[in-house]
Every structure is written in C-alpha cells, then in structure tokens.
Amino acid sequence: MDLIEFWEKSKETIDELVTKFVNEVKDWEILEMSKYIMKDGKRFRGTLVFLFNNGLGGEERDAYYGALATEILHSASLALDDIVDYDETRRGMKSAWAVYTNRRVIFASNFLIPTALNIISSYGKRALDISVDLWKDTAVGALKDMYGNKEEYFNTIELKTASLFKLPMMLAAFSSRQEAQLDNLMLAGKYLGVLYQLVDDYIDCVKLDKEELVGSARQLFELTDGKVDSFVKINYDRLKESYIKIVYSIPLQDEYKDLAIALPDFLALGLMAESRIKNKLF
C-alpha cells in the first residue's frame, strides 16, 4: 500500500468517525455548526495517528479516539483562525463564521475543544496534560502569528502549526502503548509541522503581493527580503533530513517506515499542486 492509498483509507475511516460524533451531538444548533465546521477536511493529521499507531504495532481501533480528537481540535482551530483573519472562505466554501456569525462559531468551538480533550482523556492523564499544553502553544502561536516579528518566524510556526502535528504523534504513542517513543514521535511531528507551514507560507509569498501578506507568511517575506526560494529550499531540505533521521530511530514496521519517510514530500507536493504555482522546490 502506498501513502496515497493509506491516506484515502484512513480518511474514509475518519470521516465515518466524524459523522458518528456530530450525529450524537444533542443540541440542534451546535449539531449543524459542528457538521459545517468539520466537513470536507483532508484528515492528514488524523491519518498520522493511524500511520504511527499501526507502525508501532498498535491496533487501529485503539487509535480511533486519537484520530477523531485530533480532527475536532484542528477543525475548531481553523474555524477560530478564520474569524481572526477575516477569511470568508475555507475549503472552497464560505467559512463557518460567514454562515453562522462569529459569536455562534466561537460558542460552537468552545463546545468542540473541551469535547475533544475529554475524548483524549481516555488515553490517561498524561496524554490529556500534554494535549492541553499543546493547545496552549497554538494560542501563543496565534498571537505571534499576528504580532510577532521576522526573527520569531520559526518559533511562530512551531507553536501555531507544529503543535497540531505533535498532537497526533503523541496520541499514537499512547494508542499503541509505546510511550517510550513519545519524545521521538513528538520531535518528528515538530519537524513535519514546521516544514508543512514553511511550504504553505512560501506559496503565499509567491502568489500574493507584499501588501497582502499576513501572519507567518509576512514574517517569512520580511526575513528573506522577499528572496524566499533559496531560503525555503535550504530549510525544507534541512527539516526533512532531521525528520527522516528521527523516523529511522522509531521502531516502525518496515511498511509503515516507508510511508512515514514519504510524508514530507507527500504533504508539500499536495500543497503545491493545490496552489497551482510552479514548483521550484523539488
């Protein structure tokens, strides 16, 4: 099975878990907003739970809660980001706040976030504590994204983006009962999340005018004086090398190790293809 096949299979399972979850929401208004907030996601982060759980010998069913909770938190974070950034579209549709108003989406997110953390608590107190800390990191990252300077670029994207890549990797350690691999898994998640955001910001720098750039994309542009190509290429290769080195230290089954090693280019090429810009990185 190649990585695309694994992702498609995992996405199908996660979509079923999400549908079951939202259909169990009792309040009709929260139900409708939850469905909207969580629909049509790519489920990459939830797929990470399955890939590393399975690779470490865990039962896939034991990773269901981790994958679901990851996707709930990620979807809620996107809904809140859209409010802060005044983004009116998400995944080719109107953003949740543009449909339901920002106040109602904030209330819905305030329902989804603790619900996800409650799901994570099934893996134990340590998993919950780490998840809370990672969620706090995303909040700090969001502030740095808005108000940080160019010197804070890598710290900004580690906090705002890599935190929600470290989360599924951490949950895979608990779902597979391989807590000894926790530090390595979270470090791999850090590298994967940072390189993912680096490519995402690169795309913005290429597609948008300088005056249109916001957040970490603006920081990247200012850090490189607009000469982003070589900077991003060098740092992408550096991060990818560090990620692969960590993956080799994790005792994954061979089939899953190959899938894990393919992840950086899979995610980056997906972003590039979606943006339809000329690929100068690979």
mmCIF file of C-alpha atoms in Angstrom:
data_model
loop_
_atom_site.group_PDB
_atom_site.id
_atom_site.type_symbol
_atom_site.label_atom_id
_atom_site.label_comp_id
_atom_site.label_asym_id
_atom_site.label_seq_id
_atom_site.Cartn_x
_atom_site.Cartn_y
_atom_site.Cartn_z
ATOM 1 C CA MET A 1 0.000 0.000 0.000
ATOM 2 C CA ASP A 2 1.414 3.398 -0.932
ATOM 3 C CA LEU A 3 0.897 6.590 1.048
ATOM 4 C CA ILE A 4 -1.979 7.865 -1.086
ATOM 5 C CA GLU A 5 -3.866 4.591 -0.616
ATOM 6 C CA PHE A 6 -3.211 4.634 3.123
ATOM 7 C CA TRP A 7 -4.383 8.235 3.409
ATOM 8 C CA GLU A 8 -7.557 7.560 1.396
ATOM 9 C CA LYS A 9 -8.376 4.528 3.547
ATOM 10 C CA SER A 10 -7.682 6.460 6.755
ATOM 11 C CA LYS A 11 -9.693 9.459 5.567
ATOM 12 C CA GLU A 12 -12.692 7.228 4.904
ATOM 13 C CA THR A 13 -12.489 5.831 8.438
ATOM 14 C CA ILE A 14 -12.047 9.280 9.997
ATOM 15 C CA ASP A 15 -14.971 10.687 8.009
ATOM 16 C CA GLU A 16 -17.138 7.899 9.432
ATOM 17 C CA LEU A 17 -15.928 8.678 12.967
ATOM 18 C CA VAL A 18 -16.645 12.389 12.475
ATOM 19 C CA THR A 19 -20.137 11.689 11.133
ATOM 20 C CA LYS A 20 -20.922 9.446 14.093
ATOM 21 C CA PHE A 21 -19.566 12.058 16.501
ATOM 22 C CA VAL A 22 -21.538 15.016 15.168
ATOM 23 C CA ASN A 23 -24.728 12.974 14.892
ATOM 24 C CA GLU A 24 -24.502 12.271 18.621
ATOM 25 C CA VAL A 25 -24.500 15.996 19.460
ATOM 26 C CA LYS A 26 -27.802 16.671 21.209
ATOM 27 C CA ASP A 27 -28.225 20.416 20.682
ATOM 28 C CA TRP A 28 -29.550 21.042 17.159
ATOM 29 C CA GLU A 29 -27.778 24.378 16.636
ATOM 30 C CA ILE A 30 -24.432 23.032 17.840
ATOM 31 C CA LEU A 31 -25.033 19.960 15.670
ATOM 32 C CA GLU A 32 -25.482 21.996 12.495
ATOM 33 C CA MET A 33 -22.442 24.186 13.145
ATOM 34 C CA SER A 34 -20.301 21.181 14.120
ATOM 35 C CA LYS A 35 -21.208 19.440 10.879
ATOM 36 C CA TYR A 36 -20.248 22.535 8.910
ATOM 37 C CA ILE A 37 -17.008 23.176 10.784
ATOM 38 C CA MET A 38 -15.826 19.579 10.403
ATOM 39 C CA LYS A 39 -16.922 18.776 6.859
ATOM 40 C CA ASP A 40 -14.604 18.118 3.908
ATOM 41 C CA GLY A 41 -11.292 18.135 5.760
ATOM 42 C CA LYS A 42 -8.305 16.310 4.279
ATOM 43 C CA ARG A 43 -7.789 14.458 7.595
ATOM 44 C CA PHE A 44 -3.982 14.498 7.262
ATOM 45 C CA ARG A 45 -3.430 14.976 10.988
ATOM 46 C CA GLY A 46 -5.821 12.207 11.952
ATOM 47 C CA THR A 47 -4.080 9.955 9.439
ATOM 48 C CA LEU A 48 -0.815 10.487 11.336
ATOM 49 C CA VAL A 49 -2.346 8.806 14.382
ATOM 50 C CA PHE A 50 -3.220 5.729 12.324
ATOM 51 C CA LEU A 51 0.112 5.575 10.488
ATOM 52 C CA PHE A 52 2.327 5.731 13.566
ATOM 53 C CA ASN A 53 -0.035 3.714 15.774
ATOM 54 C CA ASN A 54 -0.162 0.907 13.224
ATOM 55 C CA GLY A 55 3.554 1.157 12.515
ATOM 56 C CA LEU A 56 4.306 0.671 16.204
ATOM 57 C CA GLY A 57 2.155 -2.451 16.312
ATOM 58 C CA GLY A 58 -0.968 -0.905 17.794
ATOM 59 C CA GLU A 59 -4.495 -1.979 16.947
ATOM 60 C CA GLU A 60 -6.057 0.550 14.577
ATOM 61 C CA ARG A 61 -9.286 0.601 16.573
ATOM 62 C CA ASP A 62 -7.329 1.865 19.584
ATOM 63 C CA ALA A 63 -6.328 4.920 17.515
ATOM 64 C CA TYR A 64 -9.915 5.901 16.629
ATOM 65 C CA TYR A 65 -10.340 8.302 19.541
ATOM 66 C CA GLY A 66 -6.948 9.897 18.896
ATOM 67 C CA ALA A 67 -7.665 10.489 15.220
ATOM 68 C CA LEU A 68 -11.141 11.857 15.954
ATOM 69 C CA ALA A 69 -9.967 14.196 18.724
ATOM 70 C CA THR A 70 -7.140 15.473 16.526
ATOM 71 C CA GLU A 71 -9.557 16.348 13.736
ATOM 72 C CA ILE A 72 -12.008 18.027 16.121
ATOM 73 C CA LEU A 73 -9.270 20.252 17.545
ATOM 74 C CA HIS A 74 -7.838 21.029 14.128
ATOM 75 C CA SER A 75 -11.256 21.940 12.698
ATOM 76 C CA ALA A 76 -12.065 24.145 15.688
ATOM 77 C CA SER A 77 -8.713 25.910 15.357
ATOM 78 C CA LEU A 78 -9.377 26.633 11.675
ATOM 79 C CA ALA A 79 -12.843 27.999 12.444
ATOM 80 C CA LEU A 80 -11.355 30.363 15.027
ATOM 81 C CA ASP A 81 -8.456 31.337 12.736
ATOM 82 C CA ASP A 82 -10.921 32.323 10.022
ATOM 83 C CA ILE A 83 -12.649 34.690 12.442
ATOM 84 C CA VAL A 84 -9.371 36.306 13.493
ATOM 85 C CA ASP A 85 -8.107 36.613 9.904
ATOM 86 C CA TYR A 86 -11.474 37.662 8.435
ATOM 87 C CA ASP A 87 -11.147 34.813 5.932
ATOM 88 C CA GLU A 88 -14.518 34.357 4.296
ATOM 89 C CA THR A 89 -13.769 31.068 2.540
ATOM 90 C CA ARG A 90 -12.457 27.713 3.705
ATOM 91 C CA ARG A 91 -12.053 24.591 1.552
ATOM 92 C CA GLY A 92 -13.798 26.290 -1.349
ATOM 93 C CA MET A 93 -16.871 27.200 0.708
ATOM 94 C CA LYS A 94 -17.916 30.032 2.980
ATOM 95 C CA SER A 95 -16.131 29.984 6.322
ATOM 96 C CA ALA A 96 -18.251 28.887 9.263
ATOM 97 C CA TRP A 97 -18.398 32.399 10.731
ATOM 98 C CA ALA A 98 -19.553 33.816 7.384
ATOM 99 C CA VAL A 99 -22.509 31.418 7.536
ATOM 100 C CA TYR A 100 -23.349 31.353 11.250
ATOM 101 C CA THR A 101 -21.752 34.631 12.554
ATOM 102 C CA ASN A 102 -18.554 34.809 14.556
ATOM 103 C CA ARG A 103 -20.178 34.684 18.005
ATOM 104 C CA ARG A 104 -22.037 31.476 17.294
ATOM 105 C CA VAL A 105 -18.952 29.814 15.831
ATOM 106 C CA ILE A 106 -16.929 30.819 18.896
ATOM 107 C CA PHE A 107 -19.578 29.207 21.101
ATOM 108 C CA ALA A 108 -19.539 26.063 18.943
ATOM 109 C CA SER A 109 -15.732 25.918 19.106
ATOM 110 C CA ASN A 110 -15.931 26.305 22.875
ATOM 111 C CA PHE A 111 -18.061 23.162 22.817
ATOM 112 C CA LEU A 112 -15.819 21.213 20.433
ATOM 113 C CA ILE A 113 -12.475 21.895 22.129
ATOM 114 C CA PRO A 114 -13.258 20.524 25.613
ATOM 115 C CA THR A 115 -15.173 17.673 23.992
ATOM 116 C CA ALA A 116 -12.025 16.684 22.091
ATOM 117 C CA LEU A 117 -9.925 16.943 25.243
ATOM 118 C CA ASN A 118 -12.429 14.752 27.063
ATOM 119 C CA ILE A 119 -12.045 12.143 24.318
ATOM 120 C CA ILE A 120 -8.262 12.320 24.704
ATOM 121 C CA SER A 121 -8.600 11.722 28.449
ATOM 122 C CA SER A 122 -9.482 8.098 27.619
ATOM 123 C CA TYR A 123 -5.736 7.626 26.991
ATOM 124 C CA GLY A 124 -4.910 8.779 30.509
ATOM 125 C CA LYS A 125 -3.915 11.882 32.441
ATOM 126 C CA ARG A 126 -0.505 12.286 30.828
ATOM 127 C CA ALA A 127 -1.968 12.300 27.323
ATOM 128 C CA LEU A 128 -4.533 14.871 28.435
ATOM 129 C CA ASP A 129 -1.936 17.088 30.121
ATOM 130 C CA ILE A 130 0.290 17.110 27.035
ATOM 131 C CA SER A 131 -2.716 17.879 24.831
ATOM 132 C CA VAL A 132 -3.674 20.854 26.985
ATOM 133 C CA ASP A 133 -0.100 22.164 26.809
ATOM 134 C CA LEU A 134 -0.059 21.776 23.028
ATOM 135 C CA TRP A 135 -3.363 23.617 22.742
ATOM 136 C CA LYS A 136 -1.899 26.430 24.841
ATOM 137 C CA ASP A 137 1.044 26.512 22.436
ATOM 138 C CA THR A 138 -1.315 27.030 19.496
ATOM 139 C CA ALA A 139 -2.786 30.043 21.308
ATOM 140 C CA VAL A 140 0.667 31.555 21.859
ATOM 141 C CA GLY A 141 1.493 30.791 18.242
ATOM 142 C CA ALA A 142 -1.641 32.578 17.064
ATOM 143 C CA LEU A 143 -0.551 35.695 18.955
ATOM 144 C CA LYS A 144 2.949 35.520 17.488
ATOM 145 C CA ASP A 145 1.401 34.983 14.068
ATOM 146 C CA MET A 146 -0.426 38.296 14.374
ATOM 147 C CA TYR A 147 2.080 40.382 16.301
ATOM 148 C CA GLY A 148 5.457 38.638 16.037
ATOM 149 C CA ASN A 149 8.466 39.885 14.106
ATOM 150 C CA LYS A 150 10.548 38.212 11.423
ATOM 151 C CA GLU A 151 13.174 36.963 13.892
ATOM 152 C CA GLU A 152 10.476 34.843 15.550
ATOM 153 C CA TYR A 153 9.435 33.122 12.323
ATOM 154 C CA PHE A 154 10.404 29.537 13.134
ATOM 155 C CA ASN A 155 9.175 29.839 16.707
ATOM 156 C CA THR A 156 5.864 31.188 15.400
ATOM 157 C CA ILE A 157 5.232 28.310 13.020
ATOM 158 C CA GLU A 158 6.376 25.686 15.506
ATOM 159 C CA LEU A 159 3.824 26.944 18.006
ATOM 160 C CA LYS A 160 0.911 27.738 15.713
ATOM 161 C CA THR A 161 1.186 24.795 13.305
ATOM 162 C CA ALA A 162 3.589 22.127 14.518
ATOM 163 C CA SER A 163 1.720 21.832 17.826
ATOM 164 C CA LEU A 164 -1.174 20.208 15.965
ATOM 165 C CA PHE A 165 1.258 17.845 14.238
ATOM 166 C CA LYS A 166 2.904 16.910 17.532
ATOM 167 C CA LEU A 167 -0.550 16.138 18.952
ATOM 168 C CA PRO A 168 -1.406 13.148 16.698
ATOM 169 C CA MET A 169 2.127 11.786 17.006
ATOM 170 C CA MET A 170 1.849 11.956 20.779
ATOM 171 C CA LEU A 171 -1.538 10.236 20.712
ATOM 172 C CA ALA A 172 -0.088 7.444 18.556
ATOM 173 C CA ALA A 173 2.400 6.738 21.350
ATOM 174 C CA PHE A 174 -0.453 6.241 23.804
ATOM 175 C CA SER A 175 -2.836 4.379 21.488
ATOM 176 C CA SER A 176 -0.068 1.911 20.555
ATOM 177 C CA ARG A 177 1.110 1.663 24.175
ATOM 178 C CA GLN A 178 4.585 2.745 23.116
ATOM 179 C CA GLU A 179 5.045 5.696 25.461
ATOM 180 C CA ALA A 180 8.813 5.126 25.362
ATOM 181 C CA GLN A 181 8.687 6.584 21.835
ATOM 182 C CA LEU A 182 6.836 9.714 22.937
ATOM 183 C CA ASP A 183 9.738 12.163 22.673
ATOM 184 C CA ASN A 184 10.868 10.889 19.268
ATOM 185 C CA LEU A 185 7.332 10.936 17.901
ATOM 186 C CA MET A 186 6.702 14.486 19.063
ATOM 187 C CA LEU A 187 10.032 15.651 17.644
ATOM 188 C CA ALA A 188 9.128 14.078 14.299
ATOM 189 C CA GLY A 189 5.783 15.874 14.499
ATOM 190 C CA LYS A 190 7.560 19.154 15.149
ATOM 191 C CA TYR A 191 9.751 18.832 12.045
ATOM 192 C CA LEU A 192 6.822 17.718 9.907
ATOM 193 C CA GLY A 193 4.613 20.598 11.054
ATOM 194 C CA VAL A 194 7.301 23.250 10.603
ATOM 195 C CA LEU A 195 8.175 22.153 7.075
ATOM 196 C CA TYR A 196 4.469 21.964 6.197
ATOM 197 C CA GLN A 197 3.915 25.574 7.316
ATOM 198 C CA LEU A 198 7.148 26.683 5.649
ATOM 199 C CA VAL A 199 5.827 25.454 2.298
ATOM 200 C CA ASP A 200 2.389 26.941 2.961
ATOM 201 C CA ASP A 201 3.943 30.339 3.699
ATOM 202 C CA TYR A 202 6.195 30.048 0.651
ATOM 203 C CA ILE A 203 3.106 29.588 -1.510
ATOM 204 C CA ASP A 204 1.558 32.762 -0.082
ATOM 205 C CA CYS A 205 4.776 34.687 -0.711
ATOM 206 C CA VAL A 206 4.786 33.565 -4.342
ATOM 207 C CA LYS A 207 1.079 34.080 -5.022
ATOM 208 C CA LEU A 208 0.318 37.290 -3.135
ATOM 209 C CA ASP A 209 1.555 40.851 -3.298
ATOM 210 C CA LYS A 210 3.703 42.015 -0.401
ATOM 211 C CA GLU A 211 0.873 44.199 0.928
ATOM 212 C CA GLU A 212 -1.467 41.195 1.075
ATOM 213 C CA LEU A 213 0.804 39.016 3.203
ATOM 214 C CA VAL A 214 -0.205 38.460 6.814
ATOM 215 C CA GLY A 215 0.959 36.381 9.743
ATOM 216 C CA SER A 216 3.842 33.971 9.351
ATOM 217 C CA ALA A 217 3.910 34.456 5.559
ATOM 218 C CA ARG A 218 4.636 38.136 6.147
ATOM 219 C CA GLN A 219 7.355 37.195 8.642
ATOM 220 C CA LEU A 220 8.929 34.839 6.087
ATOM 221 C CA PHE A 221 8.888 37.503 3.373
ATOM 222 C CA GLU A 222 10.498 40.070 5.676
ATOM 223 C CA LEU A 223 13.050 37.568 6.989
ATOM 224 C CA THR A 224 14.247 36.813 3.450
ATOM 225 C CA ASP A 225 13.802 40.314 1.996
ATOM 226 C CA GLY A 226 11.430 38.705 -0.480
ATOM 227 C CA LYS A 227 14.044 36.204 -1.715
ATOM 228 C CA VAL A 228 12.149 33.184 -0.469
ATOM 229 C CA ASP A 229 13.093 30.471 -2.987
ATOM 230 C CA SER A 230 16.595 29.553 -1.823
ATOM 231 C CA PHE A 231 15.776 30.104 1.859
ATOM 232 C CA VAL A 232 12.782 27.786 1.748
ATOM 233 C CA LYS A 233 14.604 25.144 -0.306
ATOM 234 C CA ILE A 234 17.554 25.051 2.114
ATOM 235 C CA ASN A 235 15.371 24.909 5.202
ATOM 236 C CA TYR A 236 12.927 22.415 3.714
ATOM 237 C CA ASP A 237 15.815 20.045 2.989
ATOM 238 C CA ARG A 238 17.228 20.610 6.486
ATOM 239 C CA LEU A 239 13.902 19.911 8.187
ATOM 240 C CA LYS A 240 13.201 16.894 6.002
ATOM 241 C CA GLU A 241 16.612 15.417 6.808
ATOM 242 C CA SER A 242 16.041 15.938 10.545
ATOM 243 C CA TYR A 243 12.578 14.388 10.299
ATOM 244 C CA ILE A 244 13.817 11.303 8.445
ATOM 245 C CA LYS A 245 16.665 10.832 10.928
ATOM 246 C CA ILE A 246 14.151 10.769 13.788
ATOM 247 C CA VAL A 247 11.812 8.407 11.905
ATOM 248 C CA TYR A 248 14.674 5.925 11.470
ATOM 249 C CA SER A 249 15.135 5.933 15.247
ATOM 250 C CA ILE A 250 11.487 4.929 15.823
ATOM 251 C CA PRO A 251 10.902 1.131 15.698
ATOM 252 C CA LEU A 252 8.254 1.216 12.978
ATOM 253 C CA GLN A 253 7.406 -1.840 10.916
ATOM 254 C CA ASP A 254 9.146 -1.589 7.533
ATOM 255 C CA GLU A 255 5.955 -0.960 5.544
ATOM 256 C CA TYR A 256 4.985 1.946 7.770
ATOM 257 C CA LYS A 257 8.519 3.315 7.963
ATOM 258 C CA ASP A 258 8.472 3.725 4.181
ATOM 259 C CA LEU A 259 5.137 5.538 4.417
ATOM 260 C CA ALA A 260 6.423 7.782 7.203
ATOM 261 C CA ILE A 261 9.547 8.724 5.242
ATOM 262 C CA ALA A 262 7.389 9.710 2.266
ATOM 263 C CA LEU A 263 5.255 12.095 4.347
ATOM 264 C CA PRO A 264 7.189 15.390 3.923
ATOM 265 C CA ASP A 265 7.152 15.328 0.124
ATOM 266 C CA PHE A 266 3.591 13.983 0.075
ATOM 267 C CA LEU A 267 2.325 16.913 2.146
ATOM 268 C CA ALA A 268 4.472 19.543 0.427
ATOM 269 C CA LEU A 269 3.644 18.403 -3.099
ATOM 270 C CA GLY A 270 -0.031 18.316 -2.163
ATOM 271 C CA LEU A 271 0.133 21.951 -1.081
ATOM 272 C CA MET A 272 1.994 22.937 -4.235
ATOM 273 C CA ALA A 273 -0.442 21.124 -6.508
ATOM 274 C CA GLU A 274 -3.421 22.685 -4.750
ATOM 275 C CA SER A 275 -1.937 26.175 -5.115
ATOM 276 C CA ARG A 276 -1.167 25.674 -8.826
ATOM 277 C CA ILE A 277 2.086 27.571 -8.616
ATOM 278 C CA LYS A 278 5.245 26.497 -10.417
ATOM 279 C CA ASN A 279 7.199 24.110 -8.213
ATOM 280 C CA LYS A 280 10.717 25.461 -7.655
ATOM 281 C CA LEU A 281 11.448 23.466 -4.509
ATOM 282 C CA PHE A 282 11.743 19.871 -5.719
#
